[in-house]
Short mmCIF file of C-alpha atoms and ligand atoms in Angstrom, two decimals:
data_model
loop_
_atom_site.label_atom_id
_atom_site.label_comp_id
_atom_site.label_asym_id
_atom_site.label_seq_id
_atom_site.Cartn_x
_atom_site.Cartn_y
_atom_site.Cartn_z
CA MET U 1 -0.16 -0.14 0.06
CA LYS U 2 1.40 3.33 -0.92
CA ILE U 3 1.11 6.78 0.69
CA PHE U 4 2.20 9.99 -0.17
CA ASN U 5 4.14 11.30 2.76
CA THR U 6 4.56 14.90 3.08
CA LEU U 7 7.79 14.40 4.99
CA SER U 8 9.47 12.86 2.11
CA ARG U 9 7.13 14.61 -0.60
CA ARG U 10 7.27 10.78 -2.09
CA LYS U 11 4.77 7.90 -2.11
CA GLU U 12 6.07 5.57 0.09
CA GLU U 13 5.18 1.88 0.98
CA PHE U 14 3.28 1.75 3.97
CA VAL U 15 5.31 -0.57 6.75
CA PRO U 16 3.26 -0.54 10.13
CA LEU U 17 5.20 0.05 13.42
CA ASP U 18 3.67 -3.11 15.13
CA PRO U 19 2.80 -5.61 12.21
CA GLY U 20 -1.07 -5.84 11.38
CA LYS U 21 -1.80 -2.54 13.51
CA VAL U 22 -2.29 0.84 12.33
CA LYS U 23 -1.98 4.09 14.84
CA MET U 24 -3.49 6.65 13.42
CA TYR U 25 -4.09 10.29 14.71
CA VAL U 26 -6.05 13.11 12.87
CA CYS U 27 -6.12 16.75 14.06
CA GLY U 28 -10.08 17.42 14.90
CA PRO U 29 -11.77 21.01 14.52
CA THR U 30 -12.11 23.71 16.75
CA VAL U 31 -15.67 23.51 18.28
CA TYR U 32 -16.92 27.03 18.11
CA ASN U 33 -19.69 26.90 15.52
CA TYR U 34 -21.43 24.25 13.19
CA ILE U 35 -18.40 22.24 11.26
CA HIS U 36 -18.17 23.60 7.51
CA ILE U 37 -18.05 21.57 4.52
CA GLY U 38 -13.75 22.16 4.41
CA ASN U 39 -13.76 20.49 7.72
CA ALA U 40 -15.79 17.48 6.31
CA ARG U 41 -13.22 16.93 4.02
CA PRO U 42 -10.64 15.41 6.34
CA MET U 43 -13.22 13.48 8.32
CA ILE U 44 -14.74 11.87 5.27
CA ILE U 45 -10.96 11.20 3.68
CA PHE U 46 -9.51 9.76 6.68
CA ASP U 47 -12.41 7.91 7.64
CA THR U 48 -12.06 6.05 4.41
CA VAL U 49 -8.50 5.49 4.87
CA ARG U 50 -9.33 3.69 8.37
CA ARG U 51 -12.09 1.59 6.45
CA TYR U 52 -9.69 0.64 4.16
CA PHE U 53 -7.11 -0.52 6.65
CA GLU U 54 -9.87 -2.58 8.32
CA TYR U 55 -10.87 -4.22 5.09
CA LYS U 56 -7.04 -5.17 4.89
CA GLY U 57 -7.13 -6.91 8.23
CA TYR U 58 -5.46 -4.06 10.23
CA GLU U 59 -6.33 -3.33 13.81
CA VAL U 60 -6.75 0.65 13.89
CA ASN U 61 -6.42 3.03 16.64
CA PHE U 62 -8.03 5.81 15.82
CA VAL U 63 -7.67 9.17 17.85
CA SER U 64 -9.20 12.69 16.80
CA ASN U 65 -9.25 15.56 19.21
CA PHE U 66 -11.77 18.04 19.86
CA THR U 67 -9.79 21.69 20.52
CA ASP U 68 -12.37 23.03 23.14
CA VAL U 69 -10.10 25.83 24.79
CA ASP U 70 -9.54 28.41 21.82
CA ASP U 71 -9.66 32.15 21.33
CA LYS U 72 -12.65 31.77 19.27
CA ILE U 73 -14.48 29.81 21.27
CA ILE U 74 -13.92 32.10 23.84
CA LYS U 75 -15.10 35.17 22.22
CA LYS U 76 -18.30 33.18 20.85
CA ALA U 77 -18.73 32.43 24.85
CA VAL U 78 -18.65 36.04 25.87
CA GLU U 79 -21.20 37.29 22.78
CA GLU U 80 -23.40 34.99 24.10
CA GLY U 81 -23.02 35.63 27.74
CA VAL U 82 -22.15 31.92 28.80
CA ASP U 83 -19.39 29.81 29.98
CA SER U 84 -16.98 28.41 27.08
CA ASP U 85 -17.43 24.95 28.02
CA VAL U 86 -21.24 25.73 27.19
CA ILE U 87 -20.13 26.57 23.29
CA SER U 88 -17.73 23.69 23.05
CA LYS U 89 -20.09 21.31 24.58
CA ARG U 90 -22.89 22.67 21.95
CA TYR U 91 -20.90 22.04 18.84
CA ILE U 92 -19.06 19.01 19.99
CA HIS U 93 -22.48 17.59 20.16
CA GLU U 94 -23.59 19.18 16.57
CA CYS U 95 -20.34 17.91 15.40
CA LYS U 96 -21.02 14.35 16.32
CA LYS U 97 -24.55 14.40 14.51
CA ASP U 98 -23.07 15.47 11.47
CA MET U 99 -20.30 12.99 11.41
CA GLU U 100 -23.36 10.41 11.94
CA GLY U 101 -25.08 11.93 8.74
CA MET U 102 -22.15 11.37 6.76
CA ASN U 103 -21.27 8.31 8.08
CA VAL U 104 -18.08 8.98 9.54
CA ARG U 105 -17.57 6.48 12.23
CA PRO U 106 -16.56 7.86 15.51
CA ALA U 107 -12.78 7.69 16.45
CA THR U 108 -11.38 4.69 18.99
CA ARG U 109 -10.90 8.15 20.73
CA HIS U 110 -12.02 11.74 20.85
CA PRO U 111 -10.05 13.46 23.57
CA LEU U 112 -10.78 17.07 24.63
CA ALA U 113 -7.72 19.26 25.06
CA THR U 114 -9.48 20.38 28.63
CA GLU U 115 -9.12 17.11 30.05
CA GLU U 116 -5.80 16.75 28.92
CA ILE U 117 -4.12 19.56 30.92
CA GLY U 118 -2.05 17.37 33.36
CA GLY U 119 -0.18 15.48 30.49
CA MET U 120 0.54 18.89 28.86
CA LEU U 121 1.87 20.40 32.01
CA GLU U 122 4.25 17.25 31.98
CA MET U 123 5.33 17.53 28.80
CA ILE U 124 6.23 21.34 29.15
CA GLN U 125 7.86 20.63 32.00
CA MET U 126 10.04 17.62 30.25
CA LEU U 127 10.79 20.24 27.30
CA ILE U 128 12.11 23.10 30.26
CA ASP U 129 14.00 20.10 31.61
CA LYS U 130 15.82 19.25 28.62
CA GLY U 131 16.55 22.84 27.35
CA HIS U 132 13.79 22.67 24.82
CA ALA U 133 11.79 25.38 26.45
CA TYR U 134 11.66 28.39 28.73
CA GLN U 135 9.72 30.62 30.89
CA ALA U 136 9.45 34.55 29.96
CA GLU U 137 9.04 37.07 32.50
CA ASP U 138 5.55 37.14 31.85
CA GLY U 139 4.95 33.39 32.75
CA THR U 140 4.66 32.58 29.28
CA VAL U 141 6.26 29.52 28.31
CA TYR U 142 7.86 29.15 24.85
CA PHE U 143 9.43 26.07 22.78
CA ARG U 144 12.92 26.91 21.70
CA VAL U 145 12.66 26.58 18.11
CA LYS U 146 16.67 26.59 17.67
CA SER U 147 17.17 23.71 20.08
CA PHE U 148 15.26 21.28 17.93
CA ARG U 149 17.73 20.92 14.57
CA GLU U 150 15.32 19.18 12.30
CA TYR U 151 12.63 21.98 12.69
CA GLY U 152 11.15 22.55 9.08
CA LYS U 153 11.76 19.09 8.08
CA LEU U 154 7.92 18.51 7.33
CA SER U 155 7.14 21.99 5.86
CA HIS U 156 10.53 21.97 4.02
CA LYS U 157 11.31 25.53 5.22
CA ASN U 158 14.21 26.95 6.45
CA LEU U 159 14.65 28.75 9.72
CA ASP U 160 16.47 31.43 8.28
CA GLU U 161 13.93 32.22 5.68
CA LEU U 162 10.71 31.82 8.08
CA GLN U 163 10.31 35.03 9.27
CA PRO U 164 12.27 37.53 7.48
CA GLY U 165 12.15 41.05 8.61
CA PHE U 166 10.70 39.97 11.79
CA ARG U 167 13.87 40.48 13.84
CA GLU U 168 13.05 44.27 13.94
CA ILE U 169 9.40 44.12 14.64
CA LYS U 170 8.91 42.78 18.14
CA VAL U 171 4.95 41.79 17.99
CA THR U 172 3.47 43.05 21.37
CA GLY U 173 2.76 40.59 24.13
CA GLU U 174 5.66 38.18 22.41
CA GLU U 175 8.48 40.77 23.99
CA GLY U 176 9.60 37.86 25.92
CA LYS U 177 10.63 35.35 23.05
CA GLU U 178 14.22 34.44 22.35
CA ASP U 179 13.78 34.52 18.94
CA PRO U 180 10.58 35.25 16.68
CA ASN U 181 10.11 31.43 15.51
CA ASP U 182 9.85 30.47 19.26
CA PHE U 183 5.94 29.56 19.70
CA VAL U 184 3.74 29.26 22.88
CA LEU U 185 3.38 26.10 24.76
CA TRP U 186 1.69 27.76 27.83
CA LYS U 187 0.42 31.46 28.53
CA PRO U 188 -0.94 33.37 31.25
CA LYS U 189 -4.41 33.89 31.49
CA LYS U 190 -6.55 37.02 30.58
CA GLU U 191 -9.30 38.52 32.48
CA GLY U 192 -12.54 36.44 31.89
CA GLU U 193 -10.91 33.27 30.24
CA PRO U 194 -10.89 29.76 31.53
CA PHE U 195 -7.49 28.90 33.23
CA TRP U 196 -5.56 26.33 34.97
CA GLU U 197 -2.89 26.47 37.47
CA SER U 198 0.67 25.65 36.47
CA PRO U 199 3.98 26.05 38.04
CA TRP U 200 4.63 28.89 35.60
CA CYS U 201 1.33 30.99 35.75
CA GLN U 202 -2.40 30.39 36.01
CA GLY U 203 -3.06 30.35 32.08
CA ARG U 204 -3.99 27.94 29.48
CA PRO U 205 -2.03 25.85 26.85
CA GLY U 206 -0.93 26.70 23.35
CA TRP U 207 -2.81 24.92 20.48
CA HIS U 208 0.15 22.77 19.40
CA ILE U 209 0.81 21.08 22.48
CA GLU U 210 -2.43 19.35 22.92
CA CYS U 211 -2.05 17.08 19.94
CA SER U 212 1.71 16.07 21.08
CA VAL U 213 0.07 15.06 24.28
CA MET U 214 -2.98 13.34 23.00
CA ALA U 215 -1.21 11.24 20.61
CA LYS U 216 1.35 10.33 23.25
CA ARG U 217 -1.46 9.37 25.46
CA TYR U 218 -3.47 7.33 23.54
CA LEU U 219 -1.24 5.97 21.25
CA GLY U 220 2.41 6.10 22.28
CA ASP U 221 5.44 8.11 21.54
CA SER U 222 5.87 6.87 17.70
CA ILE U 223 2.79 6.38 15.85
CA ASP U 224 1.94 5.44 11.92
CA ILE U 225 -0.13 8.04 10.32
CA HIS U 226 -0.65 11.70 11.27
CA ALA U 227 -3.32 13.32 9.32
CA GLY U 228 -5.01 16.86 8.98
CA GLY U 229 -5.76 19.49 6.31
CA GLU U 230 -2.97 20.85 4.41
CA ASP U 231 -2.96 24.38 6.21
CA LEU U 232 -1.97 22.30 9.52
CA ILE U 233 1.66 21.45 7.88
CA PHE U 234 2.77 25.00 9.08
CA PRO U 235 3.27 25.84 11.80
CA HIS U 236 0.97 23.04 13.67
CA HIS U 237 2.13 19.76 12.61
CA GLU U 238 5.91 21.40 12.36
CA ASN U 239 5.58 22.48 16.19
CA GLU U 240 3.92 18.98 17.13
CA ILE U 241 6.86 17.17 15.65
CA ALA U 242 9.59 19.63 17.52
CA GLN U 243 7.42 19.17 20.62
CA SER U 244 7.42 15.45 20.35
CA GLU U 245 10.29 14.32 19.43
CA ALA U 246 12.40 17.03 21.38
CA ALA U 247 10.42 15.46 24.62
CA ASN U 248 10.27 11.77 23.84
CA GLU U 249 13.62 11.33 21.82
CA LYS U 250 11.79 9.22 19.38
CA PRO U 251 10.56 9.80 15.75
CA PHE U 252 6.89 11.01 16.14
CA ALA U 253 4.87 9.77 12.75
CA THR U 254 6.42 7.57 10.17
CA TYR U 255 3.73 9.08 7.66
CA TRP U 256 2.11 12.57 7.31
CA MET U 257 -0.91 12.62 5.38
CA HIS U 258 -2.53 16.11 4.34
CA ASN U 259 -5.86 16.51 2.41
CA GLY U 260 -6.08 19.57 -0.12
CA PHE U 261 -8.52 22.51 0.52
CA LEU U 262 -11.90 22.33 -0.33
CA ASN U 263 -12.81 25.73 -2.29
CA ILE U 264 -16.10 27.58 -3.30
CA ASP U 265 -16.10 29.34 -6.43
CA ASN U 266 -12.36 28.28 -6.92
CA LYS U 267 -11.91 30.59 -3.90
CA LYS U 268 -11.09 29.76 -0.37
CA MET U 269 -13.99 29.50 1.75
CA SER U 270 -14.53 32.52 4.17
CA LYS U 271 -17.18 33.74 5.87
CA SER U 272 -16.76 37.60 5.18
CA ALA U 273 -17.20 36.54 1.43
CA GLY U 274 -20.24 34.85 2.18
CA ASN U 275 -19.09 31.42 0.25
CA PHE U 276 -19.33 29.55 3.04
CA PHE U 277 -21.34 26.44 3.94
CA THR U 278 -22.04 24.51 6.99
CA VAL U 279 -22.22 20.97 6.71
CA ARG U 280 -25.80 21.21 8.41
CA GLU U 281 -27.18 23.56 5.24
CA ILE U 282 -26.25 21.18 3.14
CA SER U 283 -28.12 18.39 5.10
CA GLU U 284 -30.95 20.66 4.48
CA ARG U 285 -30.68 20.14 0.76
CA TYR U 286 -29.34 16.71 0.37
CA ASP U 287 -28.52 13.53 1.98
CA LEU U 288 -25.19 13.66 3.56
CA GLN U 289 -24.31 10.40 2.01
CA VAL U 290 -24.20 12.67 -1.21
CA LEU U 291 -21.72 15.04 0.33
CA ARG U 292 -19.55 11.96 1.21
CA PHE U 293 -20.02 10.56 -2.12
CA PHE U 294 -18.79 14.02 -3.66
CA MET U 295 -15.87 14.36 -1.24
CA LEU U 296 -14.45 10.66 -2.55
CA SER U 297 -15.01 11.83 -6.20
CA ALA U 298 -11.53 13.47 -6.33
CA HIS U 299 -8.22 12.77 -4.92
CA TYR U 300 -8.00 13.85 -1.47
CA ARG U 301 -4.71 15.76 -2.15
CA SER U 302 -5.87 17.88 -4.93
CA PRO U 303 -7.63 20.95 -4.31
CA PHE U 304 -11.67 20.62 -4.73
CA ASN U 305 -14.11 23.21 -5.79
CA PHE U 306 -17.64 22.54 -4.41
CA SER U 307 -20.19 23.07 -6.87
CA GLU U 308 -23.88 22.11 -7.36
CA GLU U 309 -23.23 20.51 -10.49
CA LEU U 310 -20.99 18.19 -8.89
CA MET U 311 -23.00 17.73 -6.01
CA GLU U 312 -26.02 16.95 -8.44
CA SER U 313 -23.98 14.32 -10.35
CA SER U 314 -22.68 12.63 -7.09
CA LYS U 315 -26.30 12.45 -6.29
CA ASN U 316 -27.14 10.81 -9.45
CA GLY U 317 -24.03 8.38 -9.06
CA LEU U 318 -25.16 7.24 -5.56
CA GLU U 319 -28.62 7.02 -7.15
CA ARG U 320 -27.35 4.70 -9.54
CA ILE U 321 -25.35 2.44 -6.82
CA LEU U 322 -28.56 2.37 -4.71
CA THR U 323 -30.81 1.47 -7.77
CA CYS U 324 -28.76 -1.58 -8.61
CA VAL U 325 -28.58 -2.89 -5.07
CA GLU U 326 -32.39 -2.54 -4.63
CA ARG U 327 -32.78 -4.63 -7.95
CA LEU U 328 -30.25 -7.49 -7.03
CA ARG U 329 -32.11 -7.55 -3.79
CA GLU U 330 -35.48 -8.24 -5.54
CA LEU U 331 -33.57 -10.80 -7.70
CA GLN U 332 -32.40 -12.10 -4.57
CA GLY U 333 -35.92 -13.30 -3.93
CA LYS U 334 -36.72 -14.43 -7.67
CA THR U 335 -33.62 -16.71 -8.14
CA SER U 336 -32.31 -20.17 -6.79
CA GLY U 337 -29.10 -21.88 -7.60
CA GLY U 338 -26.51 -22.53 -4.56
CA GLU U 339 -23.66 -22.57 -7.49
CA MET U 340 -23.20 -20.72 -10.28
CA ALA U 341 -23.94 -22.11 -13.55
CA GLU U 342 -20.93 -22.74 -15.83
CA GLY U 343 -21.74 -19.53 -18.47
CA GLU U 344 -21.69 -17.23 -15.16
CA LYS U 345 -17.95 -18.05 -14.41
CA GLU U 346 -16.59 -15.22 -16.65
CA GLN U 347 -19.02 -12.78 -15.07
CA GLU U 348 -17.22 -14.27 -11.58
CA LYS U 349 -13.61 -13.52 -13.21
CA ALA U 350 -15.09 -10.05 -14.69
CA LEU U 351 -16.07 -9.03 -11.02
CA ALA U 352 -12.58 -10.19 -9.23
CA ALA U 353 -10.62 -8.33 -12.02
CA LEU U 354 -12.72 -5.27 -11.03
CA THR U 355 -12.57 -5.48 -7.06
CA ALA U 356 -8.66 -5.96 -7.93
CA LYS U 357 -9.05 -2.68 -9.91
CA PHE U 358 -10.79 -1.13 -6.90
CA GLU U 359 -8.08 -2.00 -4.56
CA ALA U 360 -5.25 -0.65 -6.68
CA ALA U 361 -6.59 2.40 -6.80
CA MET U 362 -7.08 2.31 -2.78
CA GLU U 363 -3.71 1.36 -2.48
CA ASP U 364 -2.26 3.97 -4.76
CA ASP U 365 -2.42 6.55 -2.30
CA PHE U 366 -5.97 6.21 -1.31
CA ASN U 367 -7.01 7.30 -4.87
CA THR U 368 -11.09 7.23 -4.18
CA ALA U 369 -11.68 9.09 -7.76
CA ASP U 370 -10.32 5.63 -9.30
CA ALA U 371 -12.09 3.37 -6.74
CA VAL U 372 -15.49 4.80 -7.31
CA SER U 373 -14.83 4.18 -11.40
CA ALA U 374 -14.31 0.65 -10.50
CA LEU U 375 -17.28 0.51 -8.53
CA PHE U 376 -19.38 2.10 -11.29
CA GLU U 377 -17.99 -0.63 -13.36
CA ILE U 378 -19.11 -3.47 -11.09
CA VAL U 379 -22.63 -1.78 -11.05
CA LYS U 380 -22.71 -1.85 -14.70
CA LEU U 381 -21.45 -5.51 -14.40
CA ALA U 382 -24.33 -6.44 -12.13
CA ASN U 383 -27.11 -4.52 -14.28
CA THR U 384 -25.95 -6.49 -17.34
CA ALA U 385 -25.10 -9.83 -15.65
CA ALA U 386 -27.92 -10.48 -13.13
CA ASN U 387 -31.28 -11.13 -14.40
CA GLY U 388 -34.15 -13.59 -13.28
CA GLU U 389 -32.36 -16.31 -15.33
CA SER U 390 -29.20 -15.73 -13.11
CA THR U 391 -28.67 -18.60 -10.24
CA ARG U 392 -29.03 -16.97 -6.68
CA ALA U 393 -25.36 -17.53 -6.43
CA LEU U 394 -24.08 -15.03 -8.69
CA VAL U 395 -26.86 -12.45 -7.56
CA ASP U 396 -25.46 -13.07 -4.17
CA LEU U 397 -21.69 -12.65 -5.23
CA LEU U 398 -22.53 -9.13 -7.16
CA MET U 399 -24.61 -7.97 -4.04
CA GLY U 400 -21.84 -8.78 -1.53
CA GLU U 401 -18.75 -7.47 -3.49
CA ILE U 402 -21.20 -4.18 -3.76
CA GLN U 403 -21.95 -3.95 -0.30
CA LYS U 404 -18.45 -4.64 0.83
CA LEU U 405 -16.97 -2.12 -1.31
CA CYS U 406 -19.55 0.52 -0.50
CA ASP U 407 -18.93 -0.39 3.09
CA VAL U 408 -15.12 0.62 2.56
CA LEU U 409 -16.07 4.09 0.98
CA GLY U 410 -18.84 4.34 3.97
CA ILE U 411 -21.82 4.36 1.43
CA ILE U 412 -24.80 3.02 3.17
CA THR U 413 -26.67 1.04 0.45
CA GLN U 414 -29.70 0.69 2.52
CA ARG U 415 -32.35 3.49 1.43
CA LYS U 416 -33.27 5.42 4.41
CA VAL U 417 -36.67 4.62 5.42
CA GLU U 418 -39.38 7.10 4.28
CA ILE U 419 -41.11 8.73 7.22
CA LEU U 420 -44.26 10.90 6.97
CA ASP U 421 -44.81 14.00 8.92
CA ASP U 422 -48.30 12.50 10.54
CA GLU U 423 -46.29 9.30 11.89
CA ILE U 424 -43.76 11.70 13.26
CA GLU U 425 -46.05 13.88 15.04
CA GLU U 426 -47.84 10.80 16.31
CA MET U 427 -44.73 9.63 17.67
CA ILE U 428 -43.49 12.67 19.13
CA ALA U 429 -47.27 12.69 20.96
CA ARG U 430 -46.77 9.17 22.22
CA ARG U 431 -43.13 10.23 23.63
CA GLY U 432 -44.78 12.82 25.47
CA GLN U 433 -47.14 10.87 27.19
CA ALA U 434 -44.52 8.19 28.03
CA ARG U 435 -42.61 11.04 29.41
CA LYS U 436 -45.98 12.26 31.65
CA GLU U 437 -45.96 9.17 32.92
CA LYS U 438 -42.27 8.83 33.51
CA ASN U 439 -41.92 5.94 31.40
CA PHE U 440 -38.20 7.45 30.38
CA ALA U 441 -37.16 4.16 28.89
CA LEU U 442 -40.09 4.28 26.28
CA ALA U 443 -39.52 8.13 25.68
CA ASP U 444 -36.18 7.35 24.69
CA GLN U 445 -36.56 4.40 22.69
CA ILE U 446 -38.93 6.64 20.71
CA ARG U 447 -36.40 9.19 20.34
CA ASN U 448 -34.17 6.59 19.24
CA THR U 449 -36.54 5.09 16.47
CA LEU U 450 -36.90 8.47 14.86
CA LEU U 451 -33.27 9.24 15.07
CA ASP U 452 -32.81 5.79 13.20
CA LYS U 453 -35.06 7.17 10.56
CA GLY U 454 -33.15 10.67 10.32
CA ILE U 455 -35.53 12.48 12.48
CA ILE U 456 -33.69 14.70 15.35
CA LEU U 457 -36.01 15.98 17.94
CA GLU U 458 -35.21 19.24 20.08
CA ASP U 459 -37.03 20.12 23.22
CA THR U 460 -37.42 23.73 23.26
CA ARG U 461 -39.70 26.04 25.51
CA GLU U 462 -42.48 25.90 22.72
CA GLY U 463 -42.68 22.33 22.88
CA VAL U 464 -40.91 19.68 20.88
CA LYS U 465 -39.58 20.54 17.41
CA TRP U 466 -38.25 17.91 14.82
CA LYS U 467 -36.27 17.98 11.75
CA ARG U 468 -34.93 15.80 9.19
CA VAL U 469 -31.14 15.37 9.06
P1 AMP W 1 -10.23 23.89 12.22
O1 AMP W 1 -11.08 23.62 13.00
O2 AMP W 1 -9.95 25.01 11.58
O3 AMP W 1 -8.80 23.39 13.11
O4 AMP W 1 -9.98 22.85 11.01
C1 AMP W 1 -10.27 21.21 11.32
C2 AMP W 1 -9.72 20.53 10.01
O5 AMP W 1 -10.44 20.86 8.69
C3 AMP W 1 -8.26 20.70 9.79
O6 AMP W 1 -7.74 19.61 9.54
C4 AMP W 1 -8.20 21.53 8.67
O7 AMP W 1 -6.87 21.63 7.88
C5 AMP W 1 -9.22 21.22 7.91
N1 AMP W 1 -9.82 22.33 6.98
C6 AMP W 1 -10.38 23.47 7.27
N2 AMP W 1 -11.07 24.01 6.27
C7 AMP W 1 -10.83 23.20 5.39
C8 AMP W 1 -10.88 23.58 3.69
N3 AMP W 1 -11.52 24.36 3.27
N4 AMP W 1 -10.61 22.37 3.19
C9 AMP W 1 -10.17 21.20 3.70
N5 AMP W 1 -9.66 21.10 4.88
C10 AMP W 1 -10.01 22.21 5.33
ZN1 ZN W 2 -3.09 18.95 16.05
#
């Protein structure tokens, strides 16, 4: 299996640290709002990478954090007049709903920055003890970039060219830095901000240290794959490498994978320019499976432009697969024969060749675009090869293969059960009655049944509101 490694800028053969196992860390979102479709790209891509490793028989330990302490979260909390954990908890909850809609499986672990402060204090102290970090007068602790000789190896930057001209312009608040490239590990609290006690000052961690600490705690000093969007290469991942390798004195990640950016109108998504969609907004117009399928239709490293036309064509493509599965399911009820007929052996061979094509695409740096083409060829084969005269064995084989490969891509082949508004209202009323009777188990069961059908309930002061995912 070949993976493009940002570290070497080459495709390399995948060799796990422990045979049969993959330790993988993906930087997760900062939770101050609904996730946008750009954030959805790494979620869908790296969930697919995980699924493919599992398909190949690897045991995958997949860790992805939520950054739940950050300036943007604090700003939003101030705007709403609530504590910052109200904001982070709310958007973690909403993010998980979106992930479910996109069929992104929960990580093996989703650590939160605020629950890992102890580990961060330990690693920062270790870095100070080893001479890789220092405390400034105001209590800020900085990483001493010059102490880590390999700094720049991921982003392929040279320290001298990093911040030209910076030497004269000292940024306010950073006067205590020995060198302009040094970065914050711990910073003093500001009025009204969340803070923790530390040996240096009451304060909070810098952003980079959280990932080094969580990866170490849940996966160990050395991991196989570290991933995220390409904007994280510098400085975030460069700094993570410096922290982890300086503290642990071991290589941090063998492979660094980065997805390209998702753009709108060939421009970077930005709130101020108004070219910005949340996953939740898209869910009002499309089944989120369509968004997933759309993301897989391009190579993950290429920049990709979001457009209605491409979403429509993804919708049609998905429909073609679902219709084929539906037809095969019908044929399963009509056909018989536990063994394939002699004349069907050719189709079996053609199917095996197409599955090999699918796998070859995935093993060439997860070329999902080519894998999807191979899947369409299988659908075409199934549409022509299977009919009322086929043996059940052939129909089962085609059905099994399509479902298996769809599962690798995270595509659910079962159509969502349609549920009418009246039925929903009726179930909500039954849930209300159950709650009145303090039968909370039944009430929860009804809520979950609705959730399975893609209906989300919200209890508000004006009563229960519902919407389709
Ligand atoms: P953030 O919440 O900004 O830290 O982003 C969470 C993840 O989404 C990171 O891996 C980012 O690199 C990724 N990301 C953010 N915006 C985009 C985008 N427009 N296209 C692709 N990935 C993105
Ligand atoms: Zn990170």
